[in-house]
Amino acid sequence: MWDYKFARDNPIYFSHLFVAYLKQEMVLSEEEASARTRGFPRLKTQEEEEQLAAQRLAVPSPLPRILKEFTKAAIRTQPYDLLRWSAAYFAALATGLEPPVKERLEFPPLEAPGGLTPGYLRVLHRQQGDAPFVQYEQLLRRWKGLCLGVEALDTIWGLVATEEQDEVPWLHIVSAGSGLISQSPLQTMVLVCETLTTEPEGASACVPMTTFEPLYLHVSQLDHPGLPGVGPAVGIDVTGPLLEHLRAVAAEQGGNVTPRNLAHFNCPKLY
């Protein structure tokens, strides 16, 4: 039976075969058959095929595992530009850096400025490591590796840096980035806790009060009414009672505060 799939996948072979058939049936002369096959590559003999197979490179044994991990990472991260993200992914692996990979798939996809989501913010935080400061060019390279919009980065950088600054505290980027994609200062500080916590996902997302307090004060002074997650600056009449309450709560929780503490009915307002 005629195998159409094989014919489709091997057009040159079947072209030669068809011309040979016509020649055998005396439909084509020797010269006509030669002319018909002149434009086709010559079919390799069995000996040539064996020599070619011997020259082929062996597949490295780690390659299947690498491709499997790459596939799972791409599915979890869902990058907008797969080619650009893949380049950043393998570059990170080659240099021993944290790859641009989300811990889990964010579903349904979140609509946020520049494509920034809580998952991407956590990726950037892991890539930053323990370094307290970050430079714009350094952050821009990671940002592009995640296929995020540069306008969102410029907005965040403009919130925390002056024109003369070429580096800023990394935690200020986290708080400003949280404010960019949140709908209220409360949601911003909850996202800050969820980004900075060392607890596994689904736990209390606690952070030390010594970390939370300066970041809350930083967000409270950003003064950007156009961003719901930041809002206008607030004074000590708002920040004072809140911090006093949270210090007392943290003293009973090993020095930590959690998003649940912020949403408690006894907690003074954040803004």
mmCIF file of N, CA, C and O in Angstrom, residues 10-103:
data_model
loop_
_atom_site.group_PDB
_atom_site.id
_atom_site.type_symbol
_atom_site.label_atom_id
_atom_site.label_comp_id
_atom_site.label_asym_id
_atom_site.label_seq_id
_atom_site.Cartn_x
_atom_site.Cartn_y
_atom_site.Cartn_z
ATOM 1 N N ASN A 10 9.596 12.194 2.621
ATOM 2 C CA ASN A 10 10.786 11.846 1.842
ATOM 3 C C ASN A 10 10.563 12.168 0.365
ATOM 4 O O ASN A 10 10.574 11.267 -0.496
ATOM 5 N N PRO A 11 10.363 13.433 0.038
ATOM 6 C CA PRO A 11 10.017 13.785 -1.350
ATOM 7 C C PRO A 11 11.136 13.485 -2.339
ATOM 8 O O PRO A 11 10.878 13.087 -3.477
ATOM 9 N N ILE A 12 12.395 13.664 -1.936
ATOM 10 C CA ILE A 12 13.503 13.431 -2.868
ATOM 11 C C ILE A 12 13.593 11.953 -3.224
ATOM 12 O O ILE A 12 13.755 11.568 -4.390
ATOM 13 N N TYR A 13 13.447 11.107 -2.222
ATOM 14 C CA TYR A 13 13.509 9.665 -2.465
ATOM 15 C C TYR A 13 12.426 9.242 -3.454
ATOM 16 O O TYR A 13 12.678 8.504 -4.409
ATOM 17 N N PHE A 14 11.228 9.729 -3.251
ATOM 18 C CA PHE A 14 10.136 9.315 -4.124
ATOM 19 C C PHE A 14 10.243 9.946 -5.503
ATOM 20 O O PHE A 14 9.750 9.398 -6.487
ATOM 21 N N SER A 15 10.892 11.087 -5.603
ATOM 22 C CA SER A 15 11.126 11.665 -6.928
ATOM 23 C C SER A 15 12.049 10.769 -7.735
ATOM 24 O O SER A 15 11.810 10.482 -8.915
ATOM 25 N N HIS A 16 13.132 10.312 -7.105
ATOM 26 C CA HIS A 16 14.041 9.380 -7.772
ATOM 27 C C HIS A 16 13.313 8.080 -8.134
ATOM 28 O O HIS A 16 13.488 7.527 -9.224
ATOM 29 N N LEU A 17 12.518 7.593 -7.192
ATOM 30 C CA LEU A 17 11.824 6.328 -7.418
ATOM 31 C C LEU A 17 10.860 6.432 -8.598
ATOM 32 O O LEU A 17 10.771 5.527 -9.440
ATOM 33 N N PHE A 18 10.164 7.554 -8.686
ATOM 34 C CA PHE A 18 9.192 7.730 -9.758
ATOM 35 C C PHE A 18 9.882 7.827 -11.115
ATOM 36 O O PHE A 18 9.440 7.235 -12.109
ATOM 37 N N VAL A 19 11.000 8.549 -11.173
ATOM 38 C CA VAL A 19 11.740 8.661 -12.430
ATOM 39 C C VAL A 19 12.289 7.302 -12.850
ATOM 40 O O VAL A 19 12.258 6.929 -14.034
ATOM 41 N N ALA A 20 12.785 6.520 -11.885
ATOM 42 C CA ALA A 20 13.295 5.186 -12.201
ATOM 43 C C ALA A 20 12.183 4.293 -12.744
ATOM 44 O O ALA A 20 12.401 3.485 -13.666
ATOM 45 N N TYR A 21 11.000 4.445 -12.194
ATOM 46 C CA TYR A 21 9.862 3.647 -12.676
ATOM 47 C C TYR A 21 9.527 4.002 -14.125
ATOM 48 O O TYR A 21 9.314 3.126 -14.971
ATOM 49 N N LEU A 22 9.494 5.296 -14.421
ATOM 50 C CA LEU A 22 9.195 5.712 -15.792
ATOM 51 C C LEU A 22 10.255 5.224 -16.768
ATOM 52 O O LEU A 22 9.955 4.823 -17.901
ATOM 53 N N LYS A 23 11.495 5.245 -16.319
ATOM 54 C CA LYS A 23 12.581 4.763 -17.176
ATOM 55 C C LYS A 23 12.427 3.269 -17.446
ATOM 56 O O LYS A 23 12.612 2.790 -18.571
ATOM 57 N N GLN A 24 12.081 2.529 -16.393
ATOM 58 C CA GLN A 24 11.917 1.082 -16.537
ATOM 59 C C GLN A 24 10.776 0.754 -17.490
ATOM 60 O O GLN A 24 10.836 -0.212 -18.256
ATOM 61 N N GLU A 25 9.715 1.537 -17.442
ATOM 62 C CA GLU A 25 8.564 1.285 -18.303
ATOM 63 C C GLU A 25 8.754 1.876 -19.695
ATOM 64 O O GLU A 25 7.814 1.916 -20.494
ATOM 65 N N MET A 26 9.975 2.375 -19.949
ATOM 66 C CA MET A 26 10.321 2.920 -21.263
ATOM 67 C C MET A 26 9.521 4.177 -21.592
ATOM 68 O O MET A 26 9.384 4.547 -22.755
ATOM 69 N N VAL A 27 8.974 4.799 -20.556
ATOM 70 C CA VAL A 27 8.277 6.058 -20.796
ATOM 71 C C VAL A 27 9.288 7.172 -21.009
ATOM 72 O O VAL A 27 9.079 8.086 -21.803
ATOM 73 N N LEU A 28 10.420 7.094 -20.280
ATOM 74 C CA LEU A 28 11.485 8.077 -20.426
ATOM 75 C C LEU A 28 12.720 7.411 -20.995
ATOM 76 O O LEU A 28 13.038 6.263 -20.658
ATOM 77 N N SER A 29 13.427 8.149 -21.809
ATOM 78 C CA SER A 29 14.703 7.658 -22.307
ATOM 79 C C SER A 29 15.776 7.882 -21.249
ATOM 80 O O SER A 29 15.544 8.534 -20.232
ATOM 81 N N GLU A 30 16.973 7.350 -21.481
ATOM 82 C CA GLU A 30 18.088 7.518 -20.549
ATOM 83 C C GLU A 30 18.406 8.995 -20.361
ATOM 84 O O GLU A 30 18.643 9.460 -19.241
ATOM 85 N N GLU A 31 18.414 9.759 -21.464
ATOM 86 C CA GLU A 31 18.741 11.180 -21.380
ATOM 87 C C GLU A 31 17.657 11.951 -20.626
ATOM 88 O O GLU A 31 17.942 12.840 -19.820
ATOM 89 N N GLU A 32 16.386 11.615 -20.889
ATOM 90 C CA GLU A 32 15.291 12.307 -20.217
ATOM 91 C C GLU A 32 15.289 12.013 -18.714
ATOM 92 O O GLU A 32 15.062 12.904 -17.891
ATOM 93 N N ALA A 33 15.563 10.761 -18.355
ATOM 94 C CA ALA A 33 15.617 10.406 -16.936
ATOM 95 C C ALA A 33 16.743 11.147 -16.237
ATOM 96 O O ALA A 33 16.601 11.627 -15.109
ATOM 97 N N SER A 34 17.899 11.253 -16.918
ATOM 98 C CA SER A 34 19.023 11.982 -16.335
ATOM 99 C C SER A 34 18.683 13.453 -16.150
ATOM 100 O O SER A 34 19.026 14.071 -15.142
ATOM 101 N N ALA A 35 17.955 14.019 -17.118
ATOM 102 C CA ALA A 35 17.578 15.432 -17.020
ATOM 103 C C ALA A 35 16.588 15.654 -15.887
ATOM 104 O O ALA A 35 16.634 16.671 -15.187
ATOM 105 N N ARG A 36 15.664 14.705 -15.705
ATOM 106 C CA ARG A 36 14.662 14.854 -14.648
ATOM 107 C C ARG A 36 15.286 14.834 -13.250
ATOM 108 O O ARG A 36 14.773 15.459 -12.330
ATOM 109 N N THR A 37 16.341 14.081 -13.071
ATOM 110 C CA THR A 37 16.945 13.937 -11.738
ATOM 111 C C THR A 37 18.137 14.850 -11.527
ATOM 112 O O THR A 37 18.769 14.812 -10.476
ATOM 113 N N ARG A 38 18.452 15.682 -12.514
ATOM 114 C CA ARG A 38 19.649 16.510 -12.413
ATOM 115 C C ARG A 38 19.564 17.497 -11.247
ATOM 116 O O ARG A 38 20.548 17.814 -10.605
ATOM 117 N N GLY A 39 18.378 17.991 -10.943
ATOM 118 C CA GLY A 39 18.239 18.981 -9.874
ATOM 119 C C GLY A 39 18.128 18.389 -8.488
ATOM 120 O O GLY A 39 18.094 19.113 -7.496
ATOM 121 N N PHE A 40 18.054 17.049 -8.390
ATOM 122 C CA PHE A 40 17.886 16.406 -7.091
ATOM 123 C C PHE A 40 19.242 16.026 -6.499
ATOM 124 O O PHE A 40 20.158 15.642 -7.228
ATOM 125 N N PRO A 41 19.376 16.086 -5.181
ATOM 126 C CA PRO A 41 20.599 15.566 -4.559
ATOM 127 C C PRO A 41 20.712 14.065 -4.799
ATOM 128 O O PRO A 41 19.714 13.359 -4.836
ATOM 129 N N ARG A 42 21.953 13.611 -4.956
ATOM 130 C CA ARG A 42 22.174 12.185 -5.196
ATOM 131 C C ARG A 42 21.860 11.394 -3.934
ATOM 132 O O ARG A 42 22.220 11.790 -2.825
ATOM 133 N N LEU A 43 21.160 10.284 -4.094
ATOM 134 C CA LEU A 43 20.855 9.431 -2.949
ATOM 135 C C LEU A 43 22.127 8.768 -2.445
ATOM 136 O O LEU A 43 22.961 8.312 -3.225
ATOM 137 N N LYS A 44 22.286 8.723 -1.139
ATOM 138 C CA LYS A 44 23.480 8.134 -0.540
ATOM 139 C C LYS A 44 23.382 6.615 -0.565
ATOM 140 O O LYS A 44 22.308 6.039 -0.391
ATOM 141 N N THR A 45 24.532 5.984 -0.734
ATOM 142 C CA THR A 45 24.581 4.529 -0.661
ATOM 143 C C THR A 45 24.555 4.106 0.797
ATOM 144 O O THR A 45 24.729 4.923 1.715
ATOM 145 N N GLN A 46 24.365 2.819 1.026
ATOM 146 C CA GLN A 46 24.332 2.313 2.396
ATOM 147 C C GLN A 46 25.666 2.546 3.090
ATOM 148 O O GLN A 46 25.718 2.881 4.275
ATOM 149 N N GLU A 47 26.758 2.388 2.350
ATOM 150 C CA GLU A 47 28.078 2.608 2.942
ATOM 151 C C GLU A 47 28.254 4.065 3.363
ATOM 152 O O GLU A 47 28.791 4.363 4.436
ATOM 153 N N GLU A 48 27.778 4.977 2.518
ATOM 154 C CA GLU A 48 27.879 6.398 2.860
ATOM 155 C C GLU A 48 27.013 6.736 4.069
ATOM 156 O O GLU A 48 27.396 7.549 4.918
ATOM 157 N N GLU A 49 25.837 6.126 4.159
ATOM 158 C CA GLU A 49 24.967 6.355 5.309
ATOM 159 C C GLU A 49 25.636 5.875 6.592
ATOM 160 O O GLU A 49 25.553 6.529 7.636
ATOM 161 N N GLU A 50 26.312 4.726 6.536
ATOM 162 C CA GLU A 50 26.991 4.198 7.718
ATOM 163 C C GLU A 50 28.143 5.103 8.137
ATOM 164 O O GLU A 50 28.376 5.328 9.327
ATOM 165 N N GLN A 51 28.876 5.633 7.159
ATOM 166 C CA GLN A 51 29.972 6.545 7.481
ATOM 167 C C GLN A 51 29.445 7.832 8.114
ATOM 168 O O GLN A 51 30.028 8.364 9.061
ATOM 169 N N LEU A 52 28.317 8.327 7.577
ATOM 170 C CA LEU A 52 27.730 9.543 8.125
ATOM 171 C C LEU A 52 27.242 9.323 9.552
ATOM 172 O O LEU A 52 27.424 10.175 10.428
ATOM 173 N N ALA A 53 26.643 8.159 9.801
ATOM 174 C CA ALA A 53 26.154 7.859 11.148
ATOM 175 C C ALA A 53 27.299 7.792 12.147
ATOM 176 O O ALA A 53 27.165 8.198 13.302
ATOM 177 N N ALA A 54 28.447 7.282 11.706
ATOM 178 C CA ALA A 54 29.604 7.178 12.598
ATOM 179 C C ALA A 54 30.165 8.546 12.953
ATOM 180 O O ALA A 54 30.780 8.729 14.002
ATOM 181 N N GLN A 55 29.958 9.519 12.044
ATOM 182 C CA GLN A 55 30.488 10.857 12.281
ATOM 183 C C GLN A 55 29.564 11.720 13.133
ATOM 184 O O GLN A 55 29.969 12.772 13.611
ATOM 185 N N ARG A 56 28.330 11.300 13.295
ATOM 186 C CA ARG A 56 27.383 12.106 14.053
ATOM 187 C C ARG A 56 27.784 12.179 15.525
ATOM 188 O O ARG A 56 28.272 11.213 16.097
ATOM 189 N N LEU A 57 27.540 13.340 16.108
ATOM 190 C CA LEU A 57 27.889 13.527 17.512
ATOM 191 C C LEU A 57 26.928 12.754 18.401
ATOM 192 O O LEU A 57 25.722 12.713 18.146
ATOM 193 N N ALA A 58 27.460 12.195 19.451
ATOM 194 C CA ALA A 58 26.613 11.494 20.415
ATOM 195 C C ALA A 58 25.857 12.514 21.260
ATOM 196 O O ALA A 58 26.376 13.579 21.600
ATOM 197 N N VAL A 59 24.615 12.218 21.595
ATOM 198 C CA VAL A 59 23.811 13.107 22.429
ATOM 199 C C VAL A 59 24.315 13.024 23.869
ATOM 200 O O VAL A 59 24.372 11.933 24.441
ATOM 201 N N PRO A 60 24.715 14.151 24.469
ATOM 202 C CA PRO A 60 25.193 14.109 25.861
ATOM 203 C C PRO A 60 24.109 13.555 26.778
ATOM 204 O O PRO A 60 22.926 13.886 26.637
ATOM 205 N N SER A 61 24.507 12.742 27.718
ATOM 206 C CA SER A 61 23.527 12.102 28.595
ATOM 207 C C SER A 61 22.707 13.098 29.422
ATOM 208 O O SER A 61 21.537 12.824 29.711
ATOM 209 N N PRO A 62 23.255 14.271 29.836
ATOM 210 C CA PRO A 62 22.418 15.197 30.619
ATOM 211 C C PRO A 62 21.381 15.952 29.786
ATOM 212 O O PRO A 62 20.495 16.589 30.351
ATOM 213 N N LEU A 63 21.507 15.904 28.445
ATOM 214 C CA LEU A 63 20.644 16.742 27.611
ATOM 215 C C LEU A 63 19.153 16.470 27.806
ATOM 216 O O LEU A 63 18.372 17.421 27.937
ATOM 217 N N PRO A 64 18.701 15.221 27.836
ATOM 218 C CA PRO A 64 17.257 15.005 28.050
ATOM 219 C C PRO A 64 16.749 15.608 29.355
ATOM 220 O O PRO A 64 15.660 16.187 29.392
ATOM 221 N N ARG A 65 17.547 15.484 30.416
ATOM 222 C CA ARG A 65 17.126 16.064 31.698
ATOM 223 C C ARG A 65 17.081 17.588 31.610
ATOM 224 O O ARG A 65 16.149 18.227 32.128
ATOM 225 N N ILE A 66 18.075 18.188 30.948
ATOM 226 C CA ILE A 66 18.111 19.645 30.804
ATOM 227 C C ILE A 66 16.889 20.137 30.032
ATOM 228 O O ILE A 66 16.246 21.120 30.414
ATOM 229 N N LEU A 67 16.561 19.447 28.950
ATOM 230 C CA LEU A 67 15.404 19.849 28.148
ATOM 231 C C LEU A 67 14.101 19.651 28.913
ATOM 232 O O LEU A 67 13.159 20.438 28.770
ATOM 233 N N LYS A 68 14.051 18.616 29.728
ATOM 234 C CA LYS A 68 12.849 18.381 30.532
ATOM 235 C C LYS A 68 12.656 19.504 31.545
ATOM 236 O O LYS A 68 11.545 20.029 31.704
ATOM 237 N N GLU A 69 13.742 19.894 32.227
ATOM 238 C CA GLU A 69 13.650 20.983 33.199
ATOM 239 C C GLU A 69 13.316 22.299 32.508
ATOM 240 O O GLU A 69 12.554 23.115 33.033
ATOM 241 N N PHE A 70 13.886 22.509 31.335
ATOM 242 C CA PHE A 70 13.596 23.723 30.568
ATOM 243 C C PHE A 70 12.115 23.792 30.201
ATOM 244 O O PHE A 70 11.476 24.843 30.319
ATOM 245 N N THR A 71 11.561 22.673 29.776
ATOM 246 C CA THR A 71 10.149 22.639 29.389
ATOM 247 C C THR A 71 9.249 22.946 30.578
ATOM 248 O O THR A 71 8.301 23.738 30.478
ATOM 249 N N LYS A 72 9.539 22.343 31.717
ATOM 250 C CA LYS A 72 8.728 22.596 32.912
ATOM 251 C C LYS A 72 8.851 24.053 33.356
ATOM 252 O O LYS A 72 7.856 24.666 33.771
ATOM 253 N N ALA A 73 10.060 24.607 33.255
ATOM 254 C CA ALA A 73 10.266 26.006 33.640
ATOM 255 C C ALA A 73 9.487 26.943 32.722
ATOM 256 O O ALA A 73 8.886 27.926 33.177
ATOM 257 N N ALA A 74 9.481 26.650 31.434
ATOM 258 C CA ALA A 74 8.756 27.493 30.479
ATOM 259 C C ALA A 74 7.251 27.433 30.730
ATOM 260 O O ALA A 74 6.551 28.447 30.635
ATOM 261 N N ILE A 75 6.744 26.259 31.069
ATOM 262 C CA ILE A 75 5.310 26.119 31.343
ATOM 263 C C ILE A 75 4.927 26.896 32.596
ATOM 264 O O ILE A 75 3.893 27.567 32.642
ATOM 265 N N ARG A 76 5.763 26.826 33.629
ATOM 266 C CA ARG A 76 5.454 27.556 34.863
ATOM 267 C C ARG A 76 5.541 29.064 34.667
ATOM 268 O O ARG A 76 4.737 29.818 35.208
ATOM 269 N N THR A 77 6.526 29.506 33.900
ATOM 270 C CA THR A 77 6.796 30.936 33.784
ATOM 271 C C THR A 77 5.921 31.610 32.737
ATOM 272 O O THR A 77 5.564 32.780 32.883
ATOM 273 N N GLN A 78 5.580 30.902 31.660
ATOM 274 C CA GLN A 78 4.745 31.457 30.594
ATOM 275 C C GLN A 78 5.300 32.788 30.085
ATOM 276 O O GLN A 78 4.615 33.826 30.111
ATOM 277 N N PRO A 79 6.548 32.827 29.602
ATOM 278 C CA PRO A 79 7.124 34.103 29.154
ATOM 279 C C PRO A 79 6.432 34.625 27.907
ATOM 280 O O PRO A 79 5.986 33.848 27.054
ATOM 281 N N TYR A 80 6.380 35.942 27.801
ATOM 282 C CA TYR A 80 5.754 36.571 26.635
ATOM 283 C C TYR A 80 6.570 36.307 25.374
ATOM 284 O O TYR A 80 6.018 36.066 24.309
ATOM 285 N N ASP A 81 7.894 36.372 25.499
ATOM 286 C CA ASP A 81 8.798 36.133 24.373
ATOM 287 C C ASP A 81 9.647 34.912 24.722
ATOM 288 O O ASP A 81 10.630 35.022 25.452
ATOM 289 N N LEU A 82 9.263 33.763 24.204
ATOM 290 C CA LEU A 82 9.935 32.517 24.582
ATOM 291 C C LEU A 82 11.403 32.515 24.175
ATOM 292 O O LEU A 82 12.257 32.008 24.911
ATOM 293 N N LEU A 83 11.720 33.081 23.016
ATOM 294 C CA LEU A 83 13.103 33.074 22.541
ATOM 295 C C LEU A 83 13.998 33.903 23.461
ATOM 296 O O LEU A 83 15.076 33.456 23.867
ATOM 297 N N ARG A 84 13.555 35.096 23.804
ATOM 298 C CA ARG A 84 14.357 35.952 24.682
ATOM 299 C C ARG A 84 14.489 35.325 26.067
ATOM 300 O O ARG A 84 15.564 35.329 26.662
ATOM 301 N N TRP A 85 13.392 34.794 26.574
ATOM 302 C CA TRP A 85 13.437 34.167 27.893
ATOM 303 C C TRP A 85 14.367 32.954 27.888
ATOM 304 O O TRP A 85 15.110 32.729 28.845
ATOM 305 N N SER A 86 14.333 32.172 26.816
ATOM 306 C CA SER A 86 15.190 30.983 26.731
ATOM 307 C C SER A 86 16.661 31.374 26.772
ATOM 308 O O SER A 86 17.479 30.702 27.415
ATOM 309 N N ALA A 87 17.001 32.463 26.081
ATOM 310 C CA ALA A 87 18.392 32.931 26.103
ATOM 311 C C ALA A 87 18.804 33.312 27.519
ATOM 312 O O ALA A 87 19.906 32.968 27.975
ATOM 313 N N ALA A 88 17.919 34.014 28.235
ATOM 314 C CA ALA A 88 18.225 34.400 29.614
ATOM 315 C C ALA A 88 18.295 33.173 30.521
ATOM 316 O O ALA A 88 19.127 33.106 31.436
ATOM 317 N N TYR A 89 17.442 32.201 30.258
ATOM 318 C CA TYR A 89 17.403 30.982 31.077
ATOM 319 C C TYR A 89 18.723 30.214 30.974
ATOM 320 O O TYR A 89 19.352 29.884 31.988
ATOM 321 N N PHE A 90 19.163 29.944 29.751
ATOM 322 C CA PHE A 90 20.378 29.154 29.580
ATOM 323 C C PHE A 90 21.627 29.961 29.934
ATOM 324 O O PHE A 90 22.625 29.393 30.383
ATOM 325 N N ALA A 91 21.576 31.281 29.754
ATOM 326 C CA ALA A 91 22.707 32.112 30.177
ATOM 327 C C ALA A 91 22.872 32.050 31.692
ATOM 328 O O ALA A 91 23.994 31.985 32.207
ATOM 329 N N ALA A 92 21.751 32.058 32.413
ATOM 330 C CA ALA A 92 21.812 31.964 33.872
ATOM 331 C C ALA A 92 22.365 30.609 34.305
ATOM 332 O O ALA A 92 23.203 30.523 35.213
ATOM 333 N N LEU A 93 21.919 29.543 33.656
ATOM 334 C CA LEU A 93 22.424 28.214 34.003
ATOM 335 C C LEU A 93 23.921 28.099 33.714
ATOM 336 O O LEU A 93 24.669 27.500 34.487
ATOM 337 N N ALA A 94 24.348 28.688 32.604
ATOM 338 C CA ALA A 94 25.753 28.581 32.209
ATOM 339 C C ALA A 94 26.672 29.333 33.164
ATOM 340 O O ALA A 94 27.834 28.958 33.332
ATOM 341 N N THR A 95 26.155 30.391 33.783
ATOM 342 C CA THR A 95 26.979 31.207 34.681
ATOM 343 C C THR A 95 26.706 30.924 36.150
ATOM 344 O O THR A 95 27.252 31.600 37.019
ATOM 345 N N GLY A 96 25.841 29.956 36.427
ATOM 346 C CA GLY A 96 25.562 29.598 37.812
ATOM 347 C C GLY A 96 24.672 30.573 38.546
ATOM 348 O O GLY A 96 24.673 30.606 39.783
ATOM 349 N N LEU A 97 23.893 31.374 37.815
ATOM 350 C CA LEU A 97 23.004 32.346 38.435
ATOM 351 C C LEU A 97 21.593 31.776 38.557
ATOM 352 O O LEU A 97 21.263 30.745 37.971
ATOM 353 N N GLU A 98 20.768 32.475 39.317
ATOM 354 C CA GLU A 98 19.374 32.064 39.484
ATOM 355 C C GLU A 98 18.635 32.255 38.165
ATOM 356 O O GLU A 98 18.593 33.359 37.620
ATOM 357 N N PRO A 99 18.032 31.212 37.610
ATOM 358 C CA PRO A 99 17.334 31.365 36.327
ATOM 359 C C PRO A 99 16.014 32.112 36.497
ATOM 360 O O PRO A 99 15.425 32.124 37.581
ATOM 361 N N PRO A 100 15.524 32.726 35.428
ATOM 362 C CA PRO A 100 14.273 33.496 35.495
ATOM 363 C C PRO A 100 13.046 32.589 35.428
ATOM 364 O O PRO A 100 12.339 32.543 34.420
ATOM 365 N N VAL A 101 12.785 31.882 36.506
ATOM 366 C CA VAL A 101 11.732 30.871 36.512
ATOM 367 C C VAL A 101 10.801 31.101 37.704
ATOM 368 O O VAL A 101 11.263 31.257 38.838
ATOM 369 N N LYS A 102 9.508 31.115 37.435
ATOM 370 C CA LYS A 102 8.533 31.214 38.518
ATOM 371 C C LYS A 102 8.478 29.905 39.303
ATOM 372 O O LYS A 102 8.748 28.831 38.766
ATOM 373 N N GLU A 103 8.089 30.021 40.565
ATOM 374 C CA GLU A 103 7.962 28.824 41.390
ATOM 375 C C GLU A 103 6.739 28.007 40.998
ATOM 376 O O GLU A 103 6.712 26.791 41.169
#
